Coordinates of C-alpha atoms in Angstrom, one line a residue:
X1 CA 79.5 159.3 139.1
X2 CA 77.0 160.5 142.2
X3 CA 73.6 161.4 142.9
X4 CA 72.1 163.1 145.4
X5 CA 68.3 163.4 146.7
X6 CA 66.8 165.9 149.2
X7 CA 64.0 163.6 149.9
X8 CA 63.0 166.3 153.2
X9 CA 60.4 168.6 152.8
X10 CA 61.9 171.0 149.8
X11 CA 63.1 174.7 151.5
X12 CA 63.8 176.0 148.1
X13 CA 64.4 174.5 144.7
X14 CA 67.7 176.6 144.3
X15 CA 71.1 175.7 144.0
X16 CA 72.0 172.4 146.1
X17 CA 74.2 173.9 148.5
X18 CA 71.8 176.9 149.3
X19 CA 69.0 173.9 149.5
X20 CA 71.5 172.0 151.8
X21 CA 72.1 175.5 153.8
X22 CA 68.3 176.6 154.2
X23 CA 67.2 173.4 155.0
X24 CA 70.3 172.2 157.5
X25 CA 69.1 175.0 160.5
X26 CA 70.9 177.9 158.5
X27 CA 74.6 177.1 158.7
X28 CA 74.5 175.5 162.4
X29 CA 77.7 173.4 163.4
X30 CA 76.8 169.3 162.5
X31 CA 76.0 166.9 165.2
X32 CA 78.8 164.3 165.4
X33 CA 80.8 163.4 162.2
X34 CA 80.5 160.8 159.2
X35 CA 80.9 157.2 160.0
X36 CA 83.9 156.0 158.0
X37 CA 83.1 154.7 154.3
X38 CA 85.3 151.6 154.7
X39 CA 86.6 149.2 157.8
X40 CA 89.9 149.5 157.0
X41 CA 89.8 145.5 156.0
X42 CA 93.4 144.6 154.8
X43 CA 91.8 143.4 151.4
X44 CA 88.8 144.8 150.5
X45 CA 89.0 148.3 152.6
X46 CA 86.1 149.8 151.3
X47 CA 84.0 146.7 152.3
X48 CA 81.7 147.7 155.4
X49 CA 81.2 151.4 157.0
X50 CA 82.1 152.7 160.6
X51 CA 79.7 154.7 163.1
X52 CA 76.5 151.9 163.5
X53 CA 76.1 148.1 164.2
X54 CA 73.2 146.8 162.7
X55 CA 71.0 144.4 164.5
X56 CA 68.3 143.3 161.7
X57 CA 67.8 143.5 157.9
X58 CA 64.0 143.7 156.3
X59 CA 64.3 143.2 153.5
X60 CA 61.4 143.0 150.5
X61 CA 61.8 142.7 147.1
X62 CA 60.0 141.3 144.0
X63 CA 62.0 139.2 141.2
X64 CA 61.0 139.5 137.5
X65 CA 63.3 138.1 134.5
X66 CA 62.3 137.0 131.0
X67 CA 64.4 136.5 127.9
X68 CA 65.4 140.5 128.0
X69 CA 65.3 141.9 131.3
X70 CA 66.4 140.8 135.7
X71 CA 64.9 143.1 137.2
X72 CA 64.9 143.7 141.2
X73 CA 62.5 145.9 143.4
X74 CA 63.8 146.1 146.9
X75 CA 62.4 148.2 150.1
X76 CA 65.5 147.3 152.9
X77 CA 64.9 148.2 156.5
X78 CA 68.0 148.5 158.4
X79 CA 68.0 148.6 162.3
X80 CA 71.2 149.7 163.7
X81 CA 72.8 150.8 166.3
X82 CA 74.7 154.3 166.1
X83 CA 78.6 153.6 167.7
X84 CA 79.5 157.7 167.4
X85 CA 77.8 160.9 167.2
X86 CA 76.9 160.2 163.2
X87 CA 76.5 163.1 161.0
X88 CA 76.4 161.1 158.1
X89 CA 77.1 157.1 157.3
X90 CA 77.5 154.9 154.1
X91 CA 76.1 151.9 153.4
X92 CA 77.8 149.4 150.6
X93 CA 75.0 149.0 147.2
X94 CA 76.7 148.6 144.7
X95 CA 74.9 149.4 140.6
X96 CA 71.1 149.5 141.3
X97 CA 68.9 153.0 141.3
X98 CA 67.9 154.6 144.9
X99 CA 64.6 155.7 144.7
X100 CA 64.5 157.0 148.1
X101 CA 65.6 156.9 151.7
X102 CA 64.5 157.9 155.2
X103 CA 66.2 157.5 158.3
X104 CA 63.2 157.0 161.4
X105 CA 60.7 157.5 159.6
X106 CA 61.8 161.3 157.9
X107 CA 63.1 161.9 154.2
X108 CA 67.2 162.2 154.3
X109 CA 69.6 163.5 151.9
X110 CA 71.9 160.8 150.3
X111 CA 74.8 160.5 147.5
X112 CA 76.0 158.0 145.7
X113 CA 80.0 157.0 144.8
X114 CA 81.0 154.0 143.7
X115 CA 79.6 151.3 145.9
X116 CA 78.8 154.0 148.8
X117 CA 75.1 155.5 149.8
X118 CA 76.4 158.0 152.1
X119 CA 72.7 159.0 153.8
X120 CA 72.7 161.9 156.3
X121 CA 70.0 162.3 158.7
X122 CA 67.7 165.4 159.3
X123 CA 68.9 165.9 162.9
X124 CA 71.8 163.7 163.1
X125 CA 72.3 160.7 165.4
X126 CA 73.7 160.4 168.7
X127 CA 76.2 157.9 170.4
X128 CA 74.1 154.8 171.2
X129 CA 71.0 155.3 169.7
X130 CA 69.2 153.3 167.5
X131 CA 67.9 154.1 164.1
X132 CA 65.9 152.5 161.2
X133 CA 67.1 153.8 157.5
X134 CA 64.7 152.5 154.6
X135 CA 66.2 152.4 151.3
X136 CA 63.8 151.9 148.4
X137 CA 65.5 150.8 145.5
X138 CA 65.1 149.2 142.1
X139 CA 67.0 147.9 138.9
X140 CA 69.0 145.1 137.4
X141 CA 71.2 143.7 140.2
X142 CA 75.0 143.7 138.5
X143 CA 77.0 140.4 138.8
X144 CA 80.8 141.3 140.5
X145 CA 83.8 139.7 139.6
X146 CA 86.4 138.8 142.3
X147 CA 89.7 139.9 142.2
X148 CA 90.6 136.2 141.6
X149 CA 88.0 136.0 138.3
X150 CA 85.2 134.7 140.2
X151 CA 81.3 135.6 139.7
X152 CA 79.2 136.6 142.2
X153 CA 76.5 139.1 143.3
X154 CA 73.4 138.4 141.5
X155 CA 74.2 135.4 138.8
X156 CA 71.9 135.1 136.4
X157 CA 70.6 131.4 135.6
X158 CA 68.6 129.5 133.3
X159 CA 64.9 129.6 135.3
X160 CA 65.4 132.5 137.4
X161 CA 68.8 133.9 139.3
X162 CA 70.7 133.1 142.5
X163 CA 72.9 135.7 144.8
X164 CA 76.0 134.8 146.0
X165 CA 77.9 136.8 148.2
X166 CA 81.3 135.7 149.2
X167 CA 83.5 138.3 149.8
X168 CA 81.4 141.2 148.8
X169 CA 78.9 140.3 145.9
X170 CA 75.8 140.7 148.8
X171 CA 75.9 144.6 148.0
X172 CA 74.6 143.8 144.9
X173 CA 71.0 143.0 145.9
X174 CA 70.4 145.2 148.8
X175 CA 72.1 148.1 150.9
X176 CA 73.6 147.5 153.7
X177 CA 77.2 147.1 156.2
X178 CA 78.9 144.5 154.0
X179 CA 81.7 143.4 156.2
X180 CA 81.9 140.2 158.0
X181 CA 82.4 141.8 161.6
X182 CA 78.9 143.3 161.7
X183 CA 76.1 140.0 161.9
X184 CA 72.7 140.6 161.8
X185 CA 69.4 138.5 161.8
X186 CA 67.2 138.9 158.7
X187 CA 63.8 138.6 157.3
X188 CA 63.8 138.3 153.4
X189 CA 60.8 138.2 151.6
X190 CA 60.6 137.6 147.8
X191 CA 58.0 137.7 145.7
X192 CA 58.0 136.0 141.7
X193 CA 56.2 135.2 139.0
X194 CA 53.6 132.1 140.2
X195 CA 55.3 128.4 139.4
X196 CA 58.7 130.1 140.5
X197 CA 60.0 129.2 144.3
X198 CA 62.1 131.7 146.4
X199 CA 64.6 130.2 148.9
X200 CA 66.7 132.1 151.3
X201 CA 68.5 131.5 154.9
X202 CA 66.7 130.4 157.8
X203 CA 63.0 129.3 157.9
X204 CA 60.2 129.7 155.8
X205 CA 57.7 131.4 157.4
X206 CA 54.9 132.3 154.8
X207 CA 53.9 131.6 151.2
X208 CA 51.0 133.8 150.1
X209 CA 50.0 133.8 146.4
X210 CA 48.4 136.4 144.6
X211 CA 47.9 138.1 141.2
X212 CA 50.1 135.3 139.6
X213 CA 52.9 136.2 142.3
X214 CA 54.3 133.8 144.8
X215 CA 55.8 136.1 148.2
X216 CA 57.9 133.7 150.4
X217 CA 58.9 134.6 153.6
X218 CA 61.9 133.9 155.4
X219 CA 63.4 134.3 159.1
X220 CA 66.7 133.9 160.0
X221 CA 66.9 134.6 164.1
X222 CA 70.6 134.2 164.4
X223 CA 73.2 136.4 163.8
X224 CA 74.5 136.0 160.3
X225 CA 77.2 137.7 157.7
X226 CA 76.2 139.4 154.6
X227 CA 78.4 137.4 152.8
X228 CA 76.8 134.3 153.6
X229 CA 73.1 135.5 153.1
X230 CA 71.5 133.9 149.6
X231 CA 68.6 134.2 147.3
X232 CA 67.8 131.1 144.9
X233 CA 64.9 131.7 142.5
X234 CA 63.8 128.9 140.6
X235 CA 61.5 125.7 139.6
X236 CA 62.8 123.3 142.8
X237 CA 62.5 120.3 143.9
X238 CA 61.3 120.9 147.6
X239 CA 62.6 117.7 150.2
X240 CA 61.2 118.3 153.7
X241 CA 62.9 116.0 156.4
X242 CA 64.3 116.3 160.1
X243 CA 67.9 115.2 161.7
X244 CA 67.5 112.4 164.4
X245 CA 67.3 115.7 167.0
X246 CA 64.5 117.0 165.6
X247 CA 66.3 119.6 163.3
X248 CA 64.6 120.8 160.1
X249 CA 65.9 119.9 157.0
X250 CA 65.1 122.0 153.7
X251 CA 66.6 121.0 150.3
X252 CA 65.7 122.8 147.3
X253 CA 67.3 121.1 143.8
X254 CA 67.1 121.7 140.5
X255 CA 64.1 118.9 138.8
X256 CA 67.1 118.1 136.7
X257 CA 69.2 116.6 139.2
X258 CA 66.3 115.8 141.6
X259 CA 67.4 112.1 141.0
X260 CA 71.3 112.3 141.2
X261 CA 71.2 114.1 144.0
X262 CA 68.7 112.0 146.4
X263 CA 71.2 109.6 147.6
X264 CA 73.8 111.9 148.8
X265 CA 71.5 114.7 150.0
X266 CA 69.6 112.1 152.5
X267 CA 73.0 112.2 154.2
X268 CA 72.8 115.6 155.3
X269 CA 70.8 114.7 158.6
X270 CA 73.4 111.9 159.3
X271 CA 76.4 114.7 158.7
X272 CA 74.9 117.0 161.0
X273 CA 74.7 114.0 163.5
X274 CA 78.0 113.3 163.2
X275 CA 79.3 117.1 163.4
X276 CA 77.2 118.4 166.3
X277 CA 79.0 115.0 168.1
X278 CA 82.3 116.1 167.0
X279 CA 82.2 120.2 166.8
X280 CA 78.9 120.8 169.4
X281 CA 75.6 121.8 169.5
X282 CA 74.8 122.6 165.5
X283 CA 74.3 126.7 165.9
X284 CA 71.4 127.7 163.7
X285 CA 67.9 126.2 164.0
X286 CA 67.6 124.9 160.5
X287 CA 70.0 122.6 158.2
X288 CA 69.9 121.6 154.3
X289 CA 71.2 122.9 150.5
X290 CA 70.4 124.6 147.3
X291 CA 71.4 122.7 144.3
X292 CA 71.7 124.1 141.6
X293 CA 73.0 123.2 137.4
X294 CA 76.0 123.0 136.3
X295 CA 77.3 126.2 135.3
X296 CA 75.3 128.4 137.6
X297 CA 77.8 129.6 139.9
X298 CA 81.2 129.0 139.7
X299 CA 82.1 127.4 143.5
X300 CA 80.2 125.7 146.5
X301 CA 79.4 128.2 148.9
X302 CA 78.7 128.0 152.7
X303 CA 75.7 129.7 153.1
X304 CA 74.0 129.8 156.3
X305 CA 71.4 126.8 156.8
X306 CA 71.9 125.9 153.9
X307 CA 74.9 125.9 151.4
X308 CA 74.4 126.6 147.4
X309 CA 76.0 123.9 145.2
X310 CA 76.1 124.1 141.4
X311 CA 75.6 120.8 140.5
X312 CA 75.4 118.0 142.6
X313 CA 78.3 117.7 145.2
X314 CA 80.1 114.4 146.5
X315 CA 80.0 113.3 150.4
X316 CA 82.9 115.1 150.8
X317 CA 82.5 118.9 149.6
X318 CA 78.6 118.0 151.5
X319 CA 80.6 117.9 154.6
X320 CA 82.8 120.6 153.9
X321 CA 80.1 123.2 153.8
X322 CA 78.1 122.1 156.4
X323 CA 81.2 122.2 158.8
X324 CA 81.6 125.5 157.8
X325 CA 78.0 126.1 159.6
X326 CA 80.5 125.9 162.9
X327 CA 83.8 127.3 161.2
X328 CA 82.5 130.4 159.2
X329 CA 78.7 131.1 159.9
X330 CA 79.0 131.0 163.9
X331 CA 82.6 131.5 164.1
X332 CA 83.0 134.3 161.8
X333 CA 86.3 135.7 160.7
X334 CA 86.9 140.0 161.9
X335 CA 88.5 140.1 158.4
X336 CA 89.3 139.0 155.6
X337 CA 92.9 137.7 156.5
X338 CA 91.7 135.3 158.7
X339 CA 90.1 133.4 156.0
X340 CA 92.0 129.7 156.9
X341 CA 89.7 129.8 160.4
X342 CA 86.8 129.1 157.8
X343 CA 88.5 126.9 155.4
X344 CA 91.2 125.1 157.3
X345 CA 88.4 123.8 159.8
X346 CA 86.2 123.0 156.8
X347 CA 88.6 121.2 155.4
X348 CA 90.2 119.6 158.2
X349 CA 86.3 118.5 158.7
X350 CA 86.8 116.1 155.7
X351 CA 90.2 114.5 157.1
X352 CA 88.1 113.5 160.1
X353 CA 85.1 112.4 158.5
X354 CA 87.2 110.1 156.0
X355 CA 89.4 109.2 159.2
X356 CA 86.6 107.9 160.4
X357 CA 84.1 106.4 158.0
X358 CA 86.9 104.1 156.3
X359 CA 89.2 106.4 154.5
X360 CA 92.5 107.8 154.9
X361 CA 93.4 108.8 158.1
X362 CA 94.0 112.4 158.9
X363 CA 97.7 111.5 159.7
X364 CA 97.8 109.6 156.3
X365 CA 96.1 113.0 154.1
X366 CA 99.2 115.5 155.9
X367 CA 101.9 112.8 155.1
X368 CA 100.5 113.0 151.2
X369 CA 100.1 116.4 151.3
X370 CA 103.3 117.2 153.0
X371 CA 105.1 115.0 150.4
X372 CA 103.5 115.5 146.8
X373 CA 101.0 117.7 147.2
X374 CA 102.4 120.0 144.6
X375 CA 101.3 117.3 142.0
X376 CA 97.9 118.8 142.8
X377 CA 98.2 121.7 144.5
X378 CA 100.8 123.9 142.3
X379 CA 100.8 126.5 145.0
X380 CA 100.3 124.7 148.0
X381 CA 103.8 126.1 149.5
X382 CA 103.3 129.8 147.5
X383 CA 102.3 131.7 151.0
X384 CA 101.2 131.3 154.2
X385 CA 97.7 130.4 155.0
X386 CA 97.6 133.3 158.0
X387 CA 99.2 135.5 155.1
X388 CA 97.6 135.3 151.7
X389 CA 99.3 138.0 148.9
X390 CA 96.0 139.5 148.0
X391 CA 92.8 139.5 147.8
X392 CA 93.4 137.5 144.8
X393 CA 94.4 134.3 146.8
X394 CA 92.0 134.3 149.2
X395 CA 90.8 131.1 148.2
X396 CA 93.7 129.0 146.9
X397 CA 94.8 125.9 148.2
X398 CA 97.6 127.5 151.3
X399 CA 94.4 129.2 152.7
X400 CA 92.4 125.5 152.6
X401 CA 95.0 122.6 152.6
X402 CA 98.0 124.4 154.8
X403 CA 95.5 125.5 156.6
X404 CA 93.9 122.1 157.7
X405 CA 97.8 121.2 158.2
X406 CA 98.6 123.5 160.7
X407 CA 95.3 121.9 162.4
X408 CA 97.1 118.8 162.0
X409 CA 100.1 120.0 163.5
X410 CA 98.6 121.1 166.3
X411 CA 96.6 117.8 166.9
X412 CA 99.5 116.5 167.1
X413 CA 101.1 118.4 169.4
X414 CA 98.3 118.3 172.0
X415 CA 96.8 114.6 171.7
X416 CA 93.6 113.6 170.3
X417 CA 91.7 113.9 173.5
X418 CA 92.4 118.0 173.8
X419 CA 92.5 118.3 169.9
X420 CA 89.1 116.8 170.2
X421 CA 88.3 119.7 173.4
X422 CA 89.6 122.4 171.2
X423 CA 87.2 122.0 167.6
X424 CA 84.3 122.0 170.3
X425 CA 85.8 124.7 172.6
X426 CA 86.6 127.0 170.0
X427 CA 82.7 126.8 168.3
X428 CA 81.7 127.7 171.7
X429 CA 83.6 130.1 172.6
X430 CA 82.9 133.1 169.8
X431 CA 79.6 131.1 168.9
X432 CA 77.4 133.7 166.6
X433 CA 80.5 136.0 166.8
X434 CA 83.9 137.2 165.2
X435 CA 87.6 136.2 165.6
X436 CA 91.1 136.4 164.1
X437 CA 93.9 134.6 164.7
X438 CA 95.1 135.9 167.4
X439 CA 91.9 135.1 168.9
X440 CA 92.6 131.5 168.1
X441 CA 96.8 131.1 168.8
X442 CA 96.3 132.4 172.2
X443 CA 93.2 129.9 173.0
X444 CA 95.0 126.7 172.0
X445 CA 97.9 128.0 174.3
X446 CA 95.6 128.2 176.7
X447 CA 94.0 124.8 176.3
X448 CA 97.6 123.5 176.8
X449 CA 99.6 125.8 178.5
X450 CA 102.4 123.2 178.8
X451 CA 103.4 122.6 175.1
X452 CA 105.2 125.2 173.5
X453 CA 103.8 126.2 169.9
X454 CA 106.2 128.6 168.6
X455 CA 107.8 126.1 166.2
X456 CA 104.1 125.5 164.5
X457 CA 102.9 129.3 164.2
X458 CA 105.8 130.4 163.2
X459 CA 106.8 127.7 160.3
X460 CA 103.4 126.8 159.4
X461 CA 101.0 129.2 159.9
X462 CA 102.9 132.5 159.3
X463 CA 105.8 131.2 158.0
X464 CA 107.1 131.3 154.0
X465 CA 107.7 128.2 151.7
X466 CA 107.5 124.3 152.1
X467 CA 108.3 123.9 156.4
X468 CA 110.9 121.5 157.7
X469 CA 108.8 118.0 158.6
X470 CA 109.4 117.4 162.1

């Protein structure tokens, strides 16, 4: 299906194309070309669009959901960057109604296919410019299953909803270049039925109540992925605190769990503690978690500032996604593929914080692994965590365990003072940007150009079934 809109003023109310002709400057040649629909992302190629770089998301919408209907109103404001002589550019929504768009300020044509809102400006764009496009929109926001039978998108819950994103459920709650190579800062603001609380990324900067509607305001400076960008609406349990450096610390749980959860949750400023001592500087100027019930979403999730949990989650999986604030939010993949940069950091994360807080050492969780980890993980040895088959696998265990081996491996083969160098030269180094791995073989050759680490890329990070243990 499509749709189109001439939202310009109307030339004629003929046939499209004479519309398209009159209106256009009367058959002149187009300024630039159309921005490519997709980034050409080994797994989800559709995912993102070429031609801009945004810079900032508005975004405003209003929540409503009873027994029968979820129903979103959204007005996004996207500032961006033109990286070609644009034509025309796509932006990822996917379900939802457009009600209108305008690029600076002027009505612009726009088409719908699939999950692409290709949008072409009056008078095109040039190379470098920048340019606002507002898309009003409205609907119920569609809940996308993964190619690996997860949920995400918008999930629907028992009090209100909560939107998940990881690896491309983001388009469905607001337009925009849904690709982990483009970051952006954001403001969200979401407004509810009164007694309901809105939580997003970042900090709260307003809460205005009016005509039985709660709008809460939130700011999130620092460059940040779509895929990691949330909305939780609900009845929460609000917990206010700061980490020993004066970090802010906002939890939001479900009243039902507001009692299990205390004990575990007041750790949070102590995890942080220990990270930013073990990783660096903590990159984001807020800290804390959504909990949700059981049932409500499928999976943790890393989201940035503060990471969603259905139900409440143990010390370790607590560490986990807060590591992932360094490995994941700040150091964000280029693609897809390089997926074991988030999870094998994250997950080496928890080797080291057991190592070190009276659990198995790190050296002790690779020789289980290594020896019967099939007992758990069924798959462990099924691909190569640089590798995965599909978009299918993204998430199972070769990505996270293998990954946090070849970590290991590496630890090993530099010592423990230049292992502990690399986890807090690495954040630094593409801190609130992208890499690959690439990116990330050649800087731990660099950190010790005298060790040679062919053996350990080649039979345990790209390499095919169970390695040799050496």
């Amino acid at each position: 299906m499509s749709r189109s809109a001439l939202l310009a003023p109307t030339c004629t109310s003929l046939l499209l194309a004479l519309a398209l002709t009159a209106c256009g400057g009367g058959g002149e040649a187009e300024h630039g070309s159309p921005g490519a629909p997709g980034v050409g992302d080994p797994y989800f190629p559709e995912a993102g669009n070429g031609g801009y770089d945004v810079t900032h998301y508005d975004l405003d919408l209003a929540h409503d959901t009873d027994t029968d209907t979820d129903h979103l109103t959204g007005t996004a404001t996207i500032s961006a960057r033109a990286t070609q002589d644009l034509s025309a550019f796509d932006l990822d929504l996917e379900g939802l109604d457009v009600d209108g768009v305008t690029v600076d300020g002027q009505g612009a044509r726009w088409s719908r296919a699939g999950q692409e809102l290709t949008v072409r400006p009056r008078d095109g764009l040039d190379e470098g410019e920048t340019f606002r496009v507002t898309v009003r929109y409205s609907g119920t926001p569609e809940t996308i299953t993964d190619p690996d039978g997860s949920e995400e998108g918008w999930l629907r819950t028992a009090d209100g909803a909560l939107a998940l994103g990881e690896p491309t459920g983001s388009m469905a709650w607001f337009p925009g270049n849904h690709h982990p190579s483009d970051k952006a800062s954001y403001e969200v603001t979401v407004s509810v039925p009164k007694g309901l609380r809105a939580v997003s990324n970042g900090e709260l900067v307003s809460e205005r109540s009016a005509g039985g509607r709660t709008a809460f305001t939130w700011r999130t400076a620092e460059p940040m992925a779509s895929h990691v960008a949330t909305v939780a609406v609900g009845d929460y349990d609000i917990r206010r605190s700061t980490t020993p450096d004066g970090l802010p610390v906002y939890v939001a749980v479900d009243p039902s769990l507001a009692g299990a959860s205390r004990k575990v949750l007041s750790g949070i400023p102590g995890i942080i503690e220990w990270a930013a001592d073990t990783f660096g500087p903590y990159p984001f100027s807020s800290t804390g978690a959504i909990v949700d019930r059981d049932g409500d979403a499928g999976y943790a999730l890393e989201t940035q500032n503060r990471p969603v949990f259905p139900g409440v989650p143990d010390t370790g999986l607590l560490v986990h996604e807060l590591a992932h604030q360094w490995y994941g939010n700040s150091v964000t993949p280029k693609t897809w593929r390089d997926m074991w940069l988030n999870e094998g950091f994250a997950t080496y994360a928890e080797w080291l914080w057991q190592e070190e807080h009276g659990g198995d050492s790190a050296q002790e969780t690779f020789d289980a692994l290594y020896d019967h980890g099939e007992r758990t993980y069924e798959d462990l040895w099924s691909f190569p965590p640089a590798k995965p088959t599909s978009a299918a696998h993204l998430s199972d265990s070769p990505v996270y365990q293998r990954g946090a081996m070849v970590l290991h491996k590496v630890r090993q083969a530099v010592g423990d003072g230049t292992f502990r160098a690399l986890l807090r030269g690495w954040a630094a180094a593409h801190r609130h940007g992208n890499a690959d791995t690439a990116d990330f073989t050649a800087y731990v050759e660099k950190l010790a150009p005298g060790k040679d680490f062919d053996g350990i890329w080649a039979d345990w990070l790209y390499g095919n079934g169970k390695p040799a243990h050496v």
